Amino acid sequence: MTPTQSVSITPELLRTVSFADERNGYARGEVHALLSAAADALELAWRDNDALTAGAVASEEGEISSRAVLLLSKAQRIADDAVAEAESYAKDLIETARKQYREIIERAQHVAHSIESQAAAHPGQPAAAAPGT
């Protein structure tokens, strides 16, 4: 999943989403556990919503009972919370990955600069490995 993709959050997406491996990232098991729990909550909310909608349509009186409205509202809140939590977590993962990417690039640039400085100070000699590599 890339940060620029615009997708609808579904239980199946939460169960199958994958992220690039990053050094010093989040614990893979914890990420999958959270995504699985979010998928389960979203799926339950959708089932409740479908059941309430089907019950309301099948109602002989054509009116939705106050209990059905309350359950539907609760299901919608659960679904909204699950989606918001998943989106927030995904944003945090993306930001952490970007931060790690910037740190790696900065370290690589620093090492390259050190090697260039050594080469300039000692022309004609093979460049030694930079400190810390």
Coordinates of N, CA and C in Angstrom, one line a residue:
M1 N 0.9 -1.2 0.0 CA 0.0 0.0 0.0 C 0.9 1.2 0.0
T2 N 0.7 2.1 -0.9 CA 1.5 3.3 -1.0 C 0.7 4.5 -0.3
P3 N 1.5 5.5 0.2 CA 0.8 6.6 0.9 C -0.1 7.4 0.1
T4 N 0.0 7.4 -1.3 CA -0.8 8.2 -2.1 C -2.0 7.5 -2.6
Q5 N -2.2 6.2 -2.3 CA -3.4 5.4 -2.7 C -4.6 5.9 -2.0
S6 N -5.7 6.0 -2.7 CA -7.0 6.3 -2.0 C -7.8 5.1 -2.2
V7 N -8.0 4.4 -1.0 CA -8.8 3.2 -1.1 C -9.9 3.2 0.0
S8 N -10.9 2.4 -0.3 CA -11.9 2.2 0.7 C -11.4 1.2 1.7
I9 N -11.6 1.5 3.0 CA -11.1 0.6 4.0 C -12.2 -0.5 4.2
T10 N -11.7 -1.8 4.0 CA -12.6 -2.9 4.1 C -12.0 -3.9 5.1
P11 N -12.7 -4.8 5.7 CA -12.1 -5.8 6.5 C -11.1 -6.6 5.8
E12 N -11.4 -7.0 4.5 CA -10.4 -7.8 3.7 C -9.1 -7.0 3.5
L13 N -9.2 -5.7 3.2 CA -8.0 -4.9 3.1 C -7.2 -4.8 4.3
L14 N -7.8 -4.7 5.5 CA -7.1 -4.6 6.8 C -6.4 -6.0 7.0
R15 N -7.0 -7.0 6.6 CA -6.4 -8.4 6.9 C -5.3 -8.7 5.9
T16 N -5.3 -8.1 4.7 CA -4.3 -8.4 3.7 C -3.3 -7.4 3.4
V17 N -3.4 -6.2 4.0 CA -2.5 -5.1 3.7 C -1.1 -5.4 4.1
S18 N -0.1 -5.0 3.4 CA 1.3 -5.2 3.7 C 2.1 -3.9 3.6
F19 N 3.1 -3.8 4.4 CA 3.9 -2.7 4.4 C 5.4 -3.1 4.1
A20 N 6.1 -2.2 3.6 CA 7.5 -2.5 3.4 C 8.3 -2.7 4.7
D21 N 9.2 -3.6 4.6 CA 10.0 -3.9 5.8 C 10.9 -2.7 6.1
E22 N 11.0 -2.2 7.3 CA 11.9 -1.1 7.7 C 12.7 -1.5 8.9
R23 N 13.9 -1.1 8.9 CA 14.7 -1.4 10.1 C 14.2 -0.6 11.2
N24 N 14.2 -1.1 12.4 CA 13.7 -0.5 13.6 C 12.3 0.0 13.5
G25 N 11.4 -0.7 12.8 CA 10.0 -0.3 12.6 C 9.2 -0.9 13.7
Y26 N 7.9 -1.0 13.5 CA 7.0 -1.6 14.5 C 7.1 -3.1 14.5
A27 N 6.6 -3.7 15.6 CA 6.6 -5.1 15.7 C 5.5 -5.7 14.8
R28 N 5.9 -6.5 13.8 CA 5.0 -7.0 12.8 C 3.8 -7.7 13.4
G29 N 4.0 -8.5 14.5 CA 2.9 -9.2 15.1 C 1.8 -8.2 15.7
E30 N 2.3 -7.1 16.3 CA 1.4 -6.2 16.9 C 0.6 -5.4 15.8
V31 N 1.3 -5.1 14.7 CA 0.6 -4.4 13.6 C -0.5 -5.3 13.1
H32 N -0.2 -6.6 12.8 CA -1.2 -7.5 12.3 C -2.3 -7.7 13.3
A33 N -2.0 -7.8 14.6 CA -3.0 -8.0 15.6 C -4.0 -6.8 15.6
L34 N -3.5 -5.6 15.5 CA -4.3 -4.4 15.5 C -5.2 -4.3 14.2
L35 N -4.5 -4.6 13.1 CA -5.3 -4.6 11.8 C -6.4 -5.7 11.9
S36 N -6.1 -6.9 12.4 CA -7.1 -7.9 12.5 C -8.2 -7.5 13.4
A37 N -7.9 -6.9 14.5 CA -9.0 -6.5 15.5 C -9.8 -5.4 14.8
A38 N -9.2 -4.5 14.1 CA -9.9 -3.4 13.4 C -10.8 -4.0 12.3
A39 N -10.3 -5.0 11.6 CA -11.1 -5.7 10.5 C -12.3 -6.4 11.2
D40 N -12.1 -7.1 12.3 CA -13.2 -7.8 13.0 C -14.2 -6.8 13.4
A41 N -13.8 -5.7 14.0 CA -14.8 -4.7 14.5 C -15.6 -4.1 13.3
L42 N -14.9 -3.8 12.2 CA -15.5 -3.2 11.0 C -16.5 -4.2 10.4
E43 N -16.1 -5.5 10.3 CA -16.9 -6.5 9.8 C -18.2 -6.7 10.6
L44 N -18.0 -6.7 12.0 CA -19.2 -6.8 12.9 C -20.1 -5.7 12.7
A45 N -19.6 -4.5 12.6 CA -20.4 -3.3 12.4 C -21.2 -3.3 11.1
W46 N -20.5 -3.8 10.1 CA -21.2 -3.9 8.8 C -22.3 -5.0 8.8
R47 N -22.0 -6.1 9.5 CA -23.1 -7.2 9.6 C -24.3 -6.6 10.4
D48 N -24.0 -5.9 11.5 CA -25.1 -5.3 12.3 C -25.9 -4.3 11.4
N49 N -25.1 -3.5 10.7 CA -25.8 -2.5 9.8 C -26.7 -3.2 8.8
D50 N -26.1 -4.3 8.1 CA -26.9 -5.0 7.2 C -28.1 -5.7 7.8
A51 N -28.0 -6.2 9.0 CA -29.1 -6.9 9.6 C -30.2 -5.9 10.0
L52 N -29.8 -4.7 10.5 CA -30.7 -3.7 10.8 C -31.4 -3.1 9.6
T53 N -30.6 -2.9 8.5 CA -31.2 -2.4 7.3 C -32.2 -3.4 6.7
A54 N -31.9 -4.7 6.7 CA -32.8 -5.7 6.2 C -34.0 -5.8 7.1
G55 N -33.8 -5.7 8.4 CA -35.0 -5.7 9.3 C -35.9 -4.5 9.1
A56 N -35.3 -3.4 8.9 CA -36.1 -2.2 8.7 C -36.9 -2.3 7.4
V57 N -36.3 -2.8 6.3 CA -36.9 -2.9 5.0 C -38.1 -4.0 5.1
A58 N -37.8 -5.0 5.9 CA -38.8 -6.1 6.0 C -40.0 -5.7 7.0
S59 N -39.8 -4.6 7.7 CA -40.8 -4.2 8.7 C -42.2 -4.0 8.0
E60 N -43.2 -4.7 8.5 CA -44.5 -4.6 7.9 C -45.1 -3.2 8.0
E61 N -44.7 -2.5 9.1 CA -45.3 -1.1 9.3 C -44.5 -0.1 8.5
G62 N -43.4 -0.4 8.0 CA -42.6 0.5 7.2 C -41.9 1.6 8.1
E63 N -41.9 1.4 9.4 CA -41.2 2.3 10.3 C -40.1 1.6 11.0
I64 N -39.0 2.3 11.3 CA -37.9 1.8 12.0 C -38.1 2.0 13.5
S65 N -37.9 1.0 14.2 CA -38.1 1.1 15.7 C -37.0 1.9 16.3
S66 N -37.2 2.5 17.4 CA -36.1 3.2 18.1 C -34.9 2.4 18.5
R67 N -35.2 1.1 18.8 CA -34.1 0.2 19.1 C -33.3 -0.1 17.9
A68 N -33.9 -0.2 16.7 CA -33.1 -0.4 15.5 C -32.3 0.8 15.2
V69 N -32.8 2.0 15.4 CA -32.1 3.2 15.2 C -30.9 3.3 16.1
L70 N -31.1 3.0 17.4 CA -30.0 3.0 18.3 C -28.9 2.0 17.9
L71 N -29.3 0.8 17.5 CA -28.3 -0.2 17.1 C -27.6 0.2 15.8
L72 N -28.3 0.8 14.9 CA -27.7 1.2 13.7 C -26.7 2.4 14.0
S73 N -27.1 3.3 14.9 CA -26.2 4.3 15.2 C -24.9 3.8 15.9
K74 N -25.1 2.8 16.8 CA -23.9 2.2 17.5 C -23.0 1.5 16.5
A75 N -23.6 0.8 15.5 CA -22.9 0.1 14.5 C -22.1 1.1 13.7
Q76 N -22.7 2.2 13.3 CA -22.0 3.2 12.5 C -20.9 3.8 13.3
R77 N -21.1 4.1 14.6 CA -20.0 4.6 15.4 C -18.8 3.7 15.5
I78 N -19.1 2.4 15.7 CA -18.1 1.4 15.8 C -17.3 1.3 14.4
A79 N -18.0 1.3 13.3 CA -17.4 1.3 12.0 C -16.5 2.5 11.8
D80 N -17.0 3.7 12.1 CA -16.3 4.9 12.0 C -15.0 4.9 12.9
D81 N -15.2 4.5 14.1 CA -14.0 4.4 15.0 C -13.0 3.5 14.5
A82 N -13.4 2.3 14.0 CA -12.4 1.3 13.5 C -11.7 1.9 12.3
V83 N -12.4 2.5 11.4 CA -11.8 3.1 10.2 C -10.8 4.2 10.6
A84 N -11.2 5.1 11.5 CA -10.4 6.2 12.0 C -9.1 5.7 12.6
E85 N -9.3 4.7 13.5 CA -8.1 4.1 14.1 C -7.1 3.5 13.1
A86 N -7.7 2.7 12.2 CA -6.8 2.1 11.1 C -6.1 3.2 10.3
E87 N -6.8 4.2 9.9 CA -6.2 5.3 9.1 C -5.1 6.0 9.9
S88 N -5.4 6.3 11.2 CA -4.4 7.0 12.1 C -3.2 6.1 12.2
Y89 N -3.4 4.8 12.4 CA -2.2 3.9 12.6 C -1.4 3.9 11.3
A90 N -2.1 3.8 10.2 CA -1.4 3.8 8.9 C -0.6 5.1 8.7
K91 N -1.2 6.2 9.0 CA -0.5 7.5 8.9 C 0.8 7.5 9.8
D92 N 0.6 7.0 11.0 CA 1.8 6.9 11.9 C 2.9 6.0 11.3
L93 N 2.5 4.9 10.7 CA 3.5 4.0 10.1 C 4.2 4.7 8.9
I94 N 3.4 5.4 8.1 CA 4.0 6.1 7.0 C 5.0 7.2 7.5
E95 N 4.6 7.9 8.5 CA 5.5 9.0 9.0 C 6.7 8.4 9.6
T96 N 6.6 7.3 10.3 CA 7.8 6.7 10.9 C 8.7 6.2 9.7
A97 N 8.1 5.6 8.7 CA 8.9 5.1 7.6 C 9.6 6.3 6.9
R98 N 9.0 7.4 6.7 CA 9.6 8.6 6.1 C 10.7 9.1 7.0
K99 N 10.5 9.1 8.3 CA 11.6 9.6 9.2 C 12.8 8.7 9.1
Q100 N 12.6 7.4 9.1 CA 13.7 6.5 9.0 C 14.4 6.6 7.6
Y101 N 13.6 6.8 6.6 CA 14.2 7.0 5.3 C 15.1 8.2 5.3
R102 N 14.6 9.3 5.8 CA 15.4 10.6 5.9 C 16.7 10.3 6.7
E103 N 16.6 9.6 7.8 CA 17.8 9.4 8.6 C 18.8 8.5 7.9
I104 N 18.4 7.5 7.2 CA 19.3 6.7 6.4 C 19.9 7.5 5.3
I105 N 19.2 8.3 4.6 CA 19.8 9.1 3.6 C 20.8 10.1 4.2
E106 N 20.5 10.7 5.3 CA 21.4 11.6 5.9 C 22.7 10.9 6.3
R107 N 22.6 9.7 6.9 CA 23.8 9.0 7.3 C 24.6 8.6 6.0
A108 N 24.0 8.2 5.0 CA 24.7 7.8 3.7 C 25.4 9.1 3.2
Q109 N 24.7 10.2 3.2 CA 25.4 11.4 2.7 C 26.6 11.8 3.5
H110 N 26.4 11.6 4.8 CA 27.5 12.0 5.7 C 28.7 11.1 5.5
V111 N 28.5 9.8 5.3 CA 29.6 8.8 5.0 C 30.2 9.2 3.6
A112 N 29.4 9.5 2.6 CA 29.9 9.8 1.3 C 30.8 11.1 1.4
H113 N 30.3 12.1 2.2 CA 31.1 13.3 2.4 C 32.4 13.0 3.1
S114 N 32.4 12.2 4.1 CA 33.6 11.8 4.8 C 34.6 11.1 3.8
I115 N 34.1 10.3 3.0 CA 35.0 9.6 2.0 C 35.6 10.6 1.0
E116 N 34.7 11.5 0.5 CA 35.2 12.5 -0.4 C 36.3 13.4 0.3
S117 N 36.1 13.8 1.5 CA 37.0 14.6 2.3 C 38.4 13.9 2.4
Q118 N 38.3 12.6 2.7 CA 39.5 11.8 2.9 C 40.3 11.7 1.5
A119 N 39.5 11.5 0.5 CA 40.1 11.4 -0.8 C 40.7 12.7 -1.3
A120 N 40.1 13.8 -0.9 CA 40.7 15.1 -1.3 C 41.9 15.5 -0.5
A121 N 41.9 15.0 0.8 CA 43.1 15.3 1.7 C 44.3 14.4 1.3
H122 N 44.0 13.3 0.8 CA 45.1 12.3 0.4 C 44.9 11.9 -1.0
P123 N 45.2 12.7 -2.0 CA 45.0 12.4 -3.4 C 46.0 11.2 -3.8
G124 N 45.5 10.4 -4.6 CA 46.4 9.3 -5.1 C 46.4 8.1 -4.2
Q125 N 45.8 8.1 -3.0 CA 45.7 7.0 -2.1 C 44.3 6.4 -2.2
P126 N 44.2 5.1 -2.0 CA 42.9 4.5 -2.0 C 42.1 5.0 -0.9
A127 N 40.8 5.3 -1.1 CA 40.0 5.8 0.0 C 39.7 4.7 1.0
A128 N 39.9 5.0 2.3 CA 39.6 4.1 3.4 C 38.1 4.2 3.7
A129 N 37.6 3.2 4.4 CA 36.2 3.2 4.8 C 36.0 4.3 5.8
A130 N 34.9 5.0 5.7 CA 34.6 6.1 6.5 C 34.4 5.6 7.9
P131 N 34.6 6.5 9.0 CA 34.4 6.1 10.3 C 32.9 5.7 10.5
G132 N 32.7 4.7 11.3 CA 31.4 4.3 11.6 C 30.7 3.4 10.6
T133 N 31.4 2.9 9.6 CA 30.8 2.1 8.6 C 31.3 0.6 8.8

